[in-house]
Amino acid sequence: MPVPATRKDLMIVNMGPQHPSMHGVLRLIVTLDGEDVIDCEPILGYLHRGMEKIAENRTIIQYLPYVTRWDYLATMFTEAITVNGPEQLGNIQVPKRASYIRVIMLELSRIASHLLWLGPFMADIGAQTPFFYIFREREFIYDLFEAATGMRMMHNYFRIGGVAADLPYGWIDKCFDFCDYFLTGVTEYQKLITRNPIFFERVEGVGIIGGEEAINWGLSGPMLRASGIQWDLRKVDNYECYDEFDWEVQWQKEGDSLARYLVRISEMAESIKIIQQALEGIPGGPYENLEVRRLDRARDYEWNDFEYRFISKKPSPTFELSKQELYVRVEAPKGELGIFLIGDRSVFPWRWKIRPPGFINLQILPQLVKRMKLADIMTILGSIDIIMGEVDR
Amino acid sequence: MDNQSIFKYSWETFPKKWIHKMERSEHGNRSDTNTDYPFPLLCFLKLHTYTRVQVSIDICGVDHPSRKRRFEVVHNLLSTRYNSRIRVQTSADEVTRISPVVSPFPSAGRWEREVWDMFGVSSINHPDLRRISTDHGFEGHPLRKDLPLSGYVEVRYDDPEKRVVSEPIEMTQEFRYFDSASPWEQRSDG
């Protein structure tokens, strides 16, 4: 839709790869007519690290440290999908306790990711205070992760067939304390932000996406749910053990940045609900399907037989991917994260294609900023919630 | 309508010259087609009432150097209405050009740019075909199997020239290939 130009020459401004909001290295070339935006062109590729080609030369267990670097704020999801692929290829069952631990970790990671979306989003709009508040809560999550996995951010926790280590003693009680504390934190954000008139002025009606348009452009995650489509892979696909908990899909109807904000805030509260239910119901049992580590899976030996070989500490690198193709997906906090995996009867995958949610969600940016003012670009870009680590891979 | 019934329905309704073969497996259904036909096939899938595949999730290129038509372009599709997924695959070699699917699926624009950039499979009449992930002066198509993992050039900042220069790569240690011949016995049945 052509916007009437008020001047003869349009100004082309480069919002360069480095800019202060924490979206990563994204370059936007914006064509301006005064304050109105005529067009905006994102240029990607500044953080391309060749993750897909590296994957063709590493076994799954060797590749796990790389995957947390795609979406470095919601790291458990990338790990979850990396192990889900081979698990589905090899039809490996995950024990119940491992599934519950995974769900707890995934939901904690979702909260962490939404928190670190909220901080820079508010900082882009102009509110400096939430940026500090979110780190306070995120530090608690980091502490929980560090106690369970050993690392604050780039945990190498998920394994094919379960998780790497069991939860330490007392972790569950600490997690309960965190859940109770976090609910008060969410009310604090509601009081500070959601009823703030300045926030409403900046965010309401900005960047509206209709439901049909959202589906056409392939959006997923909170962007889709804020436009009125109740599509959540956790409900639709029923992976891990999400169907054993009682929770609702959070969605809004308007499709503007305010709706996306509300969806993410309520998703955080919903995740706490899921975590609490999971913590109450966590079963005992093994935390890893140790059969995966058993060598020589072709010949089925009896346990403790003379020829039954089992290495307990080091995982066997010979987990062979069969010659099949598979598309596996999870509901990451940013959208639908997917891996298209082609195995080749060897330990290395033949093709490992990462389908990042941010890559697709970013495509709609030039559409959305066309009639907006310059200051709205940052609001819209913030509400799309992209991480360049996964967009560029 | 679930996954399998969409698959069976479309197998019966498609014009036979569009598809080579269709395969169903527990890991997802796929259909193979010729290079001229992804566009009509995908339009059909998108608009037809009983398939309503509205979302192009992913377009992926795969390189099988041993085949004559070495590249395979895979379209992963999703129908939110019927909650089912389907894959459409096309084979191409280095000079075949495939038809772009940008008009039914606007989100495919960047995927096709990436397939061009990484593999060299270009599209006819694509509105915007340029490189997306590689560096501005990069030669070659990275995800082909004949380009080594470390590439051919490395970049460094050159102080006398005050800019970044590309030079042929200098490997300080030999390329460590993590060979699958492990000290443990192989898992395969052979």
Coordinates of C-alpha atoms in Angstrom, one line a residue:
Chain A
M1 CA 0.0 0.0 0.0
P2 CA 1.8 3.2 -1.1
V3 CA 2.2 5.8 1.6
P4 CA 2.1 9.4 0.2
A5 CA 5.5 11.0 0.5
T6 CA 5.7 14.4 2.0
R7 CA 9.1 15.1 0.8
K8 CA 10.8 14.5 -2.5
D9 CA 13.8 12.5 -1.2
L10 CA 13.5 9.7 1.2
M11 CA 16.1 9.1 3.9
I12 CA 17.7 5.8 4.2
V13 CA 18.9 5.0 7.7
N14 CA 21.0 2.0 8.7
M15 CA 20.3 0.5 12.1
G16 CA 23.5 -1.3 12.1
P17 CA 24.4 -4.8 13.2
Q18 CA 25.4 -3.5 16.6
H19 CA 22.6 -1.7 18.5
P20 CA 21.9 -1.4 22.2
S21 CA 18.8 -3.6 22.5
M22 CA 19.7 -7.1 23.1
H23 CA 18.2 -8.7 19.9
G24 CA 21.6 -9.6 18.6
V25 CA 23.3 -8.6 15.4
L26 CA 20.5 -7.7 13.1
R27 CA 20.9 -5.0 10.5
L28 CA 17.9 -3.0 9.4
I29 CA 18.0 -0.7 6.5
V30 CA 15.0 1.6 7.0
T31 CA 13.7 4.0 4.4
L32 CA 12.1 7.0 6.1
D33 CA 9.9 9.8 5.0
G34 CA 10.3 12.2 7.9
E35 CA 9.2 10.1 10.8
D36 CA 7.1 7.6 8.9
V37 CA 8.7 4.4 7.8
I38 CA 8.3 3.5 4.1
D39 CA 10.1 0.3 4.1
C40 CA 12.5 -1.7 6.2
E41 CA 14.8 -4.4 5.1
P42 CA 16.5 -6.8 7.5
I43 CA 19.8 -8.2 6.6
L44 CA 20.8 -11.3 8.4
G45 CA 23.9 -13.5 8.4
Y46 CA 26.1 -11.7 10.9
L47 CA 26.0 -14.6 13.3
H48 CA 26.1 -17.4 10.8
R49 CA 28.3 -20.1 12.3
G50 CA 27.6 -23.0 10.1
M51 CA 25.7 -25.1 12.7
E52 CA 24.1 -27.3 10.1
K53 CA 27.3 -28.2 8.5
I54 CA 29.0 -28.9 11.8
A55 CA 26.2 -31.2 12.7
E56 CA 27.0 -33.4 9.7
N57 CA 30.4 -34.1 11.3
R58 CA 29.5 -34.7 14.9
T59 CA 27.7 -37.4 16.7
I60 CA 24.7 -36.5 18.6
I61 CA 26.4 -36.5 21.9
Q62 CA 29.2 -34.4 20.6
Y63 CA 26.8 -32.0 19.0
L64 CA 24.8 -31.3 22.2
P65 CA 27.1 -28.4 23.4
Y66 CA 26.6 -26.7 20.1
V67 CA 22.8 -26.6 20.2
T68 CA 22.5 -24.4 23.3
R69 CA 24.2 -21.7 21.3
W70 CA 21.3 -21.4 18.8
D71 CA 18.8 -19.9 21.2
Y72 CA 21.0 -19.0 24.1
L73 CA 18.2 -17.8 26.3
A74 CA 15.9 -20.9 26.1
T75 CA 18.6 -23.5 26.1
M76 CA 16.7 -26.5 27.3
F77 CA 14.4 -26.4 24.2
T78 CA 17.3 -26.7 21.8
E79 CA 18.7 -29.6 23.7
A80 CA 15.3 -31.2 24.0
I81 CA 14.8 -31.2 20.3
T82 CA 18.3 -32.5 19.6
V83 CA 17.6 -35.6 21.6
N84 CA 14.0 -36.0 20.6
G85 CA 15.0 -36.5 17.0
P86 CA 17.2 -39.5 17.5
E87 CA 14.8 -40.9 20.1
Q88 CA 12.0 -40.9 17.6
L89 CA 14.2 -42.4 14.9
G90 CA 15.3 -45.2 17.2
N91 CA 11.9 -45.6 18.9
I92 CA 13.5 -45.1 22.3
Q93 CA 11.2 -44.8 25.3
V94 CA 12.0 -42.2 27.8
P95 CA 11.3 -43.2 31.4
K96 CA 8.6 -41.4 33.2
R97 CA 10.8 -39.6 35.7
A98 CA 13.0 -38.3 33.0
S99 CA 10.0 -37.0 31.1
Y100 CA 8.8 -35.1 34.2
I101 CA 12.3 -33.7 34.8
R102 CA 12.4 -32.6 31.2
V103 CA 9.1 -30.9 31.4
I104 CA 10.1 -29.0 34.6
M105 CA 13.4 -27.9 33.0
L106 CA 11.6 -26.9 29.8
E107 CA 9.0 -24.8 31.6
L108 CA 11.7 -23.1 33.7
S109 CA 13.5 -22.4 30.6
R110 CA 10.4 -20.9 29.0
I111 CA 10.0 -18.6 32.0
A112 CA 13.6 -17.6 31.7
S113 CA 13.3 -16.8 28.1
H114 CA 10.1 -14.8 28.5
L115 CA 11.7 -12.9 31.3
L116 CA 14.7 -12.0 29.1
W117 CA 12.3 -11.0 26.4
L118 CA 10.5 -8.7 28.8
G119 CA 13.5 -6.8 30.0
P120 CA 14.9 -5.6 26.7
F121 CA 11.3 -5.1 25.3
M122 CA 10.6 -2.6 28.1
A123 CA 14.0 -1.1 27.7
D124 CA 13.4 -0.5 24.0
I125 CA 10.1 1.2 24.9
G126 CA 11.9 3.3 27.5
A127 CA 11.3 1.7 30.8
Q128 CA 14.6 0.9 32.4
T129 CA 13.4 -0.7 35.7
P130 CA 12.0 -4.0 34.5
F131 CA 15.3 -4.7 32.9
F132 CA 16.9 -5.1 36.3
Y133 CA 13.9 -6.8 37.9
I134 CA 13.9 -9.7 35.4
F135 CA 17.5 -10.5 36.1
R136 CA 16.7 -10.9 39.7
E137 CA 14.2 -13.7 38.9
R138 CA 16.4 -15.1 36.2
E139 CA 19.2 -15.5 38.7
F140 CA 17.0 -17.7 40.8
I141 CA 16.4 -19.9 37.7
Y142 CA 20.1 -19.9 37.0
D143 CA 20.7 -21.2 40.5
L144 CA 18.2 -24.0 40.1
F145 CA 19.8 -25.0 36.8
E146 CA 23.3 -24.9 38.2
A147 CA 22.3 -27.1 41.1
A148 CA 20.8 -29.7 38.7
T149 CA 22.9 -29.5 35.7
G150 CA 26.2 -27.8 36.7
M151 CA 26.0 -24.9 34.3
R152 CA 24.0 -21.7 34.6
M153 CA 23.2 -21.2 31.0
M154 CA 24.7 -23.7 28.5
H155 CA 23.7 -26.8 30.2
N156 CA 24.5 -30.0 28.5
Y157 CA 21.8 -31.8 30.3
F158 CA 19.6 -33.8 28.0
R159 CA 20.7 -37.1 26.7
I160 CA 19.2 -39.6 24.3
G161 CA 16.9 -41.6 26.5
G162 CA 16.6 -39.2 29.4
V163 CA 18.6 -36.7 31.2
A164 CA 22.2 -36.7 32.2
A165 CA 21.9 -36.7 36.0
D166 CA 19.2 -36.9 38.5
L167 CA 17.9 -33.9 40.5
P168 CA 19.9 -33.3 43.7
Y169 CA 18.4 -33.8 47.0
G170 CA 16.3 -30.8 48.1
W171 CA 16.0 -29.4 44.6
I172 CA 12.2 -30.0 44.5
D173 CA 11.7 -28.0 47.6
K174 CA 13.8 -25.1 46.3
C175 CA 11.8 -25.2 43.1
F176 CA 8.6 -25.0 45.0
D177 CA 9.9 -21.9 46.9
F178 CA 10.8 -20.4 43.6
C179 CA 7.3 -21.0 42.2
D180 CA 5.7 -19.2 45.1
Y181 CA 8.1 -16.4 44.9
F182 CA 7.7 -16.0 41.2
L183 CA 4.0 -15.6 41.4
T184 CA 4.5 -12.5 43.5
G185 CA 7.0 -11.3 40.9
V186 CA 4.5 -11.6 38.1
T187 CA 2.0 -9.5 40.1
E188 CA 4.7 -7.0 40.6
Y189 CA 5.2 -6.8 36.8
Q190 CA 1.4 -6.5 36.3
K191 CA 1.3 -3.6 38.7
L192 CA 4.3 -1.9 37.2
I193 CA 3.7 -2.4 33.5
T194 CA 0.3 -3.7 32.5
R195 CA -1.7 -0.8 34.0
N196 CA 0.8 1.8 33.0
P197 CA -0.8 4.4 30.7
I198 CA 2.5 5.3 29.0
F199 CA 3.0 1.6 28.1
F200 CA -0.5 1.5 26.6
E201 CA 0.2 4.5 24.5
R202 CA 3.4 2.9 23.1
V203 CA 2.1 -0.6 22.6
E204 CA -1.6 -0.7 21.9
G205 CA -2.6 -0.9 18.3
V206 CA 1.0 -1.2 17.1
G207 CA 1.9 -3.9 14.7
I208 CA -1.4 -5.6 14.2
I209 CA -1.4 -9.0 12.6
G210 CA -4.7 -10.7 11.6
G211 CA -5.3 -14.4 12.2
E212 CA -5.3 -15.4 8.6
E213 CA -2.3 -13.4 7.8
A214 CA -0.4 -14.9 10.8
I215 CA -1.1 -18.4 9.5
N216 CA -0.1 -17.5 5.9
W217 CA 3.2 -16.1 7.0
G218 CA 3.9 -19.2 9.0
L219 CA 4.2 -17.5 12.4
S220 CA 4.1 -19.6 15.5
G221 CA 4.3 -19.3 19.2
P222 CA 3.0 -16.3 21.0
M223 CA 2.8 -14.3 17.8
L224 CA 0.2 -16.7 16.5
R225 CA -1.7 -17.0 19.7
A226 CA -1.9 -13.3 20.1
S227 CA -3.8 -13.1 16.9
G228 CA -6.6 -15.4 18.0
I229 CA -5.4 -18.8 16.8
Q230 CA -5.2 -21.2 19.7
W231 CA -2.3 -23.3 18.3
D232 CA 0.1 -24.6 20.9
L233 CA 2.2 -27.6 20.1
R234 CA 2.2 -28.8 23.6
K235 CA -1.5 -29.4 23.4
V236 CA -1.7 -30.4 19.8
D237 CA 1.2 -32.8 19.6
N238 CA 1.2 -34.2 23.1
Y239 CA 4.9 -34.8 23.4
E240 CA 6.7 -35.5 26.6
C241 CA 3.9 -35.7 29.3
Y242 CA 2.1 -32.4 28.9
D243 CA -1.2 -34.2 28.7
E244 CA -1.0 -35.3 32.3
F245 CA -1.2 -31.7 33.5
D246 CA -4.1 -29.4 33.7
W247 CA -3.3 -26.2 31.9
E248 CA -4.7 -23.8 29.3
V249 CA -3.4 -22.4 26.1
Q250 CA -3.0 -18.6 26.6
W251 CA -4.2 -16.5 23.7
Q252 CA -5.6 -13.1 22.9
K253 CA -7.6 -11.7 20.0
E254 CA -6.3 -8.4 18.9
G255 CA -2.9 -9.3 17.4
D256 CA -1.1 -6.1 18.4
S257 CA 2.0 -5.8 20.5
L258 CA 0.0 -5.5 23.7
A259 CA -1.7 -8.8 22.9
R260 CA 1.7 -10.4 22.4
Y261 CA 2.9 -9.0 25.7
L262 CA -0.2 -10.3 27.5
V263 CA 0.2 -13.7 26.0
R264 CA 3.8 -14.0 27.2
I265 CA 3.0 -12.8 30.7
S266 CA 0.2 -15.2 31.1
E267 CA 2.3 -18.0 29.6
M268 CA 4.8 -17.4 32.4
A269 CA 2.1 -17.8 35.0
E270 CA 0.8 -20.9 33.3
S271 CA 4.3 -22.4 33.2
I272 CA 4.4 -22.0 37.0
K273 CA 1.2 -24.0 37.2
I274 CA 2.7 -26.7 35.1
I275 CA 5.9 -26.8 37.1
Q276 CA 4.0 -27.0 40.4
Q277 CA 1.9 -29.9 39.1
A278 CA 5.0 -31.7 37.8
L279 CA 6.8 -31.3 41.0
E280 CA 4.0 -32.7 43.0
G281 CA 3.6 -35.6 40.7
I282 CA 7.1 -36.5 39.9
P283 CA 7.6 -40.3 40.0
G284 CA 10.6 -42.2 41.1
G285 CA 12.5 -44.4 38.8
P286 CA 15.4 -44.2 36.4
Y287 CA 16.3 -40.8 34.9
E288 CA 17.8 -42.2 31.8
N289 CA 17.0 -45.1 29.5
L290 CA 20.2 -46.9 30.0
E291 CA 19.4 -49.3 27.3
V292 CA 20.6 -46.7 24.9
R293 CA 24.1 -47.1 26.2
R294 CA 24.1 -50.7 25.7
L295 CA 26.3 -51.7 23.0
D296 CA 25.4 -54.2 20.4
R297 CA 21.7 -53.5 20.3
A298 CA 21.2 -55.8 17.4
R299 CA 21.7 -58.9 19.5
D300 CA 19.4 -59.0 22.4
Y301 CA 21.2 -60.3 25.4
E302 CA 19.9 -61.1 28.8
W303 CA 20.8 -58.8 31.6
N304 CA 24.0 -59.9 33.4
D305 CA 24.6 -62.5 30.8
F306 CA 28.2 -63.3 30.0
E307 CA 28.1 -61.3 26.8
Y308 CA 26.0 -58.4 28.0
R309 CA 28.3 -55.4 27.8
F310 CA 27.5 -52.2 29.4
I311 CA 29.6 -49.1 30.0
S312 CA 28.2 -47.1 32.8
K313 CA 30.0 -43.8 32.7
K314 CA 30.9 -42.9 29.2
P315 CA 28.1 -42.8 26.7
S316 CA 28.7 -44.9 23.7
P317 CA 29.4 -42.9 20.7
T318 CA 28.0 -45.5 18.4
F319 CA 24.4 -44.4 18.6
E320 CA 23.6 -45.1 15.0
L321 CA 20.9 -43.1 13.2
S322 CA 18.9 -45.2 10.9
K323 CA 18.3 -44.2 7.3
Q324 CA 15.1 -42.3 7.8
E325 CA 13.9 -38.8 7.7
L326 CA 12.0 -37.1 10.4
Y327 CA 10.7 -33.7 11.3
V328 CA 10.5 -33.2 15.0
R329 CA 9.3 -30.1 16.7
V330 CA 8.8 -28.5 20.1
E331 CA 7.0 -25.4 21.3
A332 CA 9.9 -23.1 22.1
P333 CA 9.0 -19.8 23.8
K334 CA 9.6 -18.0 20.5
G335 CA 7.6 -20.3 18.3
E336 CA 7.9 -23.7 16.7
L337 CA 11.4 -24.9 16.8
G338 CA 12.0 -27.8 14.4
I339 CA 14.7 -30.2 13.2
F340 CA 14.5 -32.0 9.9
L341 CA 16.8 -34.9 10.4
I342 CA 18.0 -37.3 7.8
G343 CA 19.9 -40.2 9.1
D344 CA 22.3 -42.3 7.2
R345 CA 23.1 -45.5 9.1
S346 CA 26.1 -43.9 10.6
V347 CA 26.8 -42.0 13.8
F348 CA 26.7 -38.7 11.9
P349 CA 23.5 -37.3 10.6
W350 CA 23.3 -36.8 6.8
R351 CA 21.3 -33.6 7.0
W352 CA 20.4 -31.7 10.1
K353 CA 18.1 -28.8 9.2
I354 CA 17.2 -26.4 11.9
R355 CA 13.9 -24.6 11.6
P356 CA 14.2 -21.6 13.9
P357 CA 11.1 -19.8 14.9
G358 CA 12.8 -16.4 14.8
F359 CA 13.7 -16.8 11.2
I360 CA 10.1 -17.0 10.1
N361 CA 8.7 -14.6 12.6
L362 CA 11.2 -12.0 11.4
Q363 CA 9.9 -12.1 7.9
I364 CA 6.8 -10.3 8.8
L365 CA 8.7 -7.3 10.1
P366 CA 8.8 -5.3 6.8
Q367 CA 5.0 -5.8 6.5
L368 CA 4.3 -4.5 9.9
V369 CA 6.4 -1.4 10.0
K370 CA 5.1 0.0 6.8
R371 CA 2.8 2.6 8.2
M372 CA 4.4 3.1 11.5
K373 CA 6.6 5.8 13.0
L374 CA 10.3 5.3 13.5
A375 CA 9.9 4.7 17.2
D376 CA 7.5 1.9 16.6
I377 CA 10.0 -0.2 14.8
M378 CA 11.7 -1.1 18.1
T379 CA 8.4 -1.9 19.7
I380 CA 7.4 -4.2 16.9
L381 CA 10.9 -5.8 16.7
G382 CA 10.8 -6.3 20.4
S383 CA 7.4 -7.9 20.4
I384 CA 8.4 -10.4 17.8
D385 CA 11.0 -11.7 20.2
I386 CA 13.9 -12.9 18.0
I387 CA 17.3 -14.1 18.9
M388 CA 19.9 -13.9 16.2
G389 CA 21.7 -17.0 17.4
E390 CA 18.9 -19.1 16.1
V391 CA 18.0 -16.9 13.1
D392 CA 21.4 -17.1 11.7
R393 CA 22.6 -20.4 13.2
Chain B
M1 CA -9.3 -35.8 9.3
D2 CA -6.0 -36.9 10.7
N3 CA -2.7 -37.3 9.1
Q4 CA -3.3 -40.6 7.4
S5 CA -6.6 -39.8 5.9
I6 CA -5.3 -36.5 4.4
F7 CA -2.5 -38.5 2.9
K8 CA -4.8 -41.1 1.4
Y9 CA -7.2 -38.5 0.1
S10 CA -4.5 -36.5 -1.6
W11 CA -3.0 -39.6 -3.1
E12 CA -6.3 -40.3 -4.7
T13 CA -7.0 -36.8 -5.9
F14 CA -3.7 -35.6 -7.3
P15 CA -3.2 -35.8 -11.0
K16 CA -0.8 -38.6 -11.4
K17 CA 1.7 -36.7 -13.5
W18 CA 2.5 -34.5 -10.6
I19 CA 4.0 -37.0 -8.3
H20 CA 6.5 -39.8 -8.6
K21 CA 5.7 -41.7 -5.5
M22 CA 4.2 -41.2 -2.2
E23 CA 5.3 -42.8 0.9
R24 CA 3.9 -43.0 4.3
S25 CA 5.8 -43.9 7.4
E26 CA 5.4 -43.4 11.1
H27 CA 7.8 -40.5 10.9
G28 CA 5.8 -38.4 8.5
N29 CA 4.4 -38.7 5.1
R30 CA 6.2 -37.6 2.0
S31 CA 5.5 -37.2 -1.6
D32 CA 8.0 -36.9 -4.4
T33 CA 7.4 -34.7 -7.3
N34 CA 9.1 -33.4 -10.4
T35 CA 10.8 -30.0 -10.6
D36 CA 8.0 -28.4 -12.6
Y37 CA 5.3 -29.2 -10.3
P38 CA 6.0 -28.1 -6.7
F39 CA 4.1 -24.8 -7.4
P40 CA 0.8 -26.3 -8.6
L41 CA 1.1 -29.1 -6.0
L42 CA 1.5 -26.7 -3.2
C43 CA -1.2 -24.4 -4.4
F44 CA -3.5 -27.4 -4.5
L45 CA -2.5 -28.4 -1.0
K46 CA -3.0 -25.0 0.3
L47 CA -6.3 -24.1 -1.2
H48 CA -8.2 -27.4 -1.4
T49 CA -10.8 -27.7 1.2
Y50 CA -9.9 -31.1 2.5
T51 CA -6.2 -30.5 2.7
R52 CA -5.9 -26.9 3.7
V53 CA -2.2 -26.9 4.2
Q54 CA -1.7 -23.3 4.9
V55 CA 1.7 -23.1 6.6
S56 CA 5.0 -23.7 4.9
I57 CA 7.1 -24.7 7.9
D58 CA 10.4 -25.2 6.2
I59 CA 12.2 -25.6 2.9
C60 CA 15.3 -27.6 3.2
G61 CA 17.9 -28.7 0.7
V62 CA 19.7 -32.0 0.9
D63 CA 22.8 -33.0 -1.0
H64 CA 23.3 -36.5 -2.1
P65 CA 26.4 -36.4 -4.2
S66 CA 26.1 -39.9 -5.3
R67 CA 22.9 -39.4 -7.2
K68 CA 22.6 -37.9 -10.6
R69 CA 20.2 -35.2 -9.5
R70 CA 22.1 -34.5 -6.4
F71 CA 20.0 -32.0 -4.6
E72 CA 16.7 -32.6 -3.1
V73 CA 14.5 -29.8 -2.0
V74 CA 12.1 -30.7 0.8
H75 CA 9.1 -28.6 1.6
N76 CA 7.7 -29.3 5.0
L77 CA 4.1 -28.3 5.3
L78 CA 1.6 -28.1 8.1
S79 CA -2.2 -27.8 8.1
T80 CA -3.4 -26.1 11.2
R81 CA -7.0 -26.9 10.4
Y82 CA -6.5 -30.7 10.3
N83 CA -3.3 -30.9 12.4
S84 CA -1.3 -32.8 9.9
R85 CA 2.0 -32.5 8.3
I86 CA 3.2 -33.5 4.9
R87 CA 6.5 -33.3 3.1
V88 CA 6.9 -32.6 -0.6
Q89 CA 10.3 -33.4 -2.2
T90 CA 11.8 -32.5 -5.5
S91 CA 15.1 -33.4 -7.0
A92 CA 17.3 -31.1 -8.8
D93 CA 20.9 -30.9 -10.0
E94 CA 23.2 -28.0 -10.1
V95 CA 21.6 -26.3 -13.1
T96 CA 17.9 -27.1 -12.7
R97 CA 15.9 -24.2 -11.5
I98 CA 12.9 -24.9 -9.4
S99 CA 9.7 -22.9 -9.2
P100 CA 9.4 -20.7 -6.2
V101 CA 6.4 -21.0 -3.9
V102 CA 6.5 -17.5 -2.6
S103 CA 3.1 -16.5 -3.8
P104 CA 1.0 -19.0 -1.9
F105 CA 3.4 -19.1 1.0
P106 CA 5.0 -15.7 1.7
S107 CA 7.1 -17.2 4.4
A108 CA 9.0 -19.3 1.8
G109 CA 10.8 -16.3 0.5
R110 CA 13.7 -16.5 2.9
W111 CA 13.9 -20.3 2.8
E112 CA 14.4 -20.2 -0.9
R113 CA 17.1 -17.6 -0.5
E114 CA 18.8 -19.9 1.9
V115 CA 18.5 -22.9 -0.4
W116 CA 20.1 -20.8 -3.1
D117 CA 22.8 -19.6 -0.8
M118 CA 23.7 -22.9 0.8
F119 CA 23.2 -25.2 -2.2
G120 CA 23.1 -23.3 -5.4
V121 CA 19.6 -24.4 -6.4
S122 CA 18.0 -21.3 -7.8
S123 CA 14.4 -20.5 -8.4
I124 CA 12.8 -19.0 -11.5
N125 CA 11.1 -15.7 -11.0
H126 CA 11.9 -15.4 -7.4
P127 CA 11.3 -11.9 -6.3
D128 CA 14.4 -11.5 -4.3
L129 CA 17.1 -14.1 -4.8
R130 CA 20.3 -13.1 -3.0
R131 CA 22.6 -14.6 -0.4
I132 CA 21.3 -14.6 3.1
S133 CA 23.7 -16.2 5.6
T134 CA 27.1 -16.2 4.0
D135 CA 29.5 -13.3 4.0
H136 CA 29.3 -10.7 1.3
G137 CA 32.1 -11.9 -0.9
F138 CA 31.8 -15.6 -0.3
E139 CA 32.2 -17.9 -3.2
G140 CA 30.8 -21.3 -3.2
H141 CA 27.8 -22.9 -1.7
P142 CA 28.5 -24.0 1.9
L143 CA 26.2 -26.9 2.5
R144 CA 27.2 -28.9 -0.5
K145 CA 29.1 -32.0 0.5
D146 CA 32.2 -31.1 -1.5
L147 CA 32.9 -27.9 0.4
P148 CA 35.0 -29.0 3.4
L149 CA 33.9 -28.1 6.9
S150 CA 36.6 -25.5 7.4
G151 CA 36.0 -23.9 4.0
Y152 CA 38.7 -22.5 1.8
V153 CA 39.3 -19.0 3.1
E154 CA 39.7 -17.4 6.4
V155 CA 39.2 -13.8 7.3
R156 CA 41.3 -11.6 9.5
Y157 CA 41.6 -7.9 10.1
D158 CA 44.7 -6.5 8.3
D159 CA 46.1 -3.5 10.1
P160 CA 48.1 -1.9 7.3
E161 CA 45.1 -2.0 5.0
K162 CA 42.7 -1.2 7.8
R163 CA 40.0 -3.6 6.6
V164 CA 39.1 -7.3 6.8
V165 CA 40.9 -9.4 4.2
S166 CA 40.2 -13.0 3.1
E167 CA 43.1 -15.3 2.8
P168 CA 43.5 -19.0 2.1
I169 CA 43.0 -21.0 5.1
E170 CA 45.9 -21.9 7.4
M171 CA 45.3 -24.9 9.5
T172 CA 47.3 -25.1 12.6
Q173 CA 46.3 -28.6 13.5
E174 CA 45.1 -31.3 11.2
F175 CA 41.4 -31.7 10.8
R176 CA 40.1 -34.1 13.4
Y177 CA 37.7 -36.4 12.0
F178 CA 35.8 -38.2 14.7
D179 CA 35.8 -41.5 13.1
S180 CA 33.0 -43.9 13.9
A181 CA 35.4 -46.8 14.3
S182 CA 35.3 -46.6 18.0
P183 CA 37.2 -48.7 20.4
W184 CA 34.0 -50.5 21.3
E185 CA 32.5 -53.0 19.0
Q186 CA 30.3 -51.6 16.2
R187 CA 26.6 -51.7 16.7
S188 CA 25.6 -52.4 13.2
D189 CA 24.8 -55.9 12.2
G190 CA 27.7 -56.8 10.0

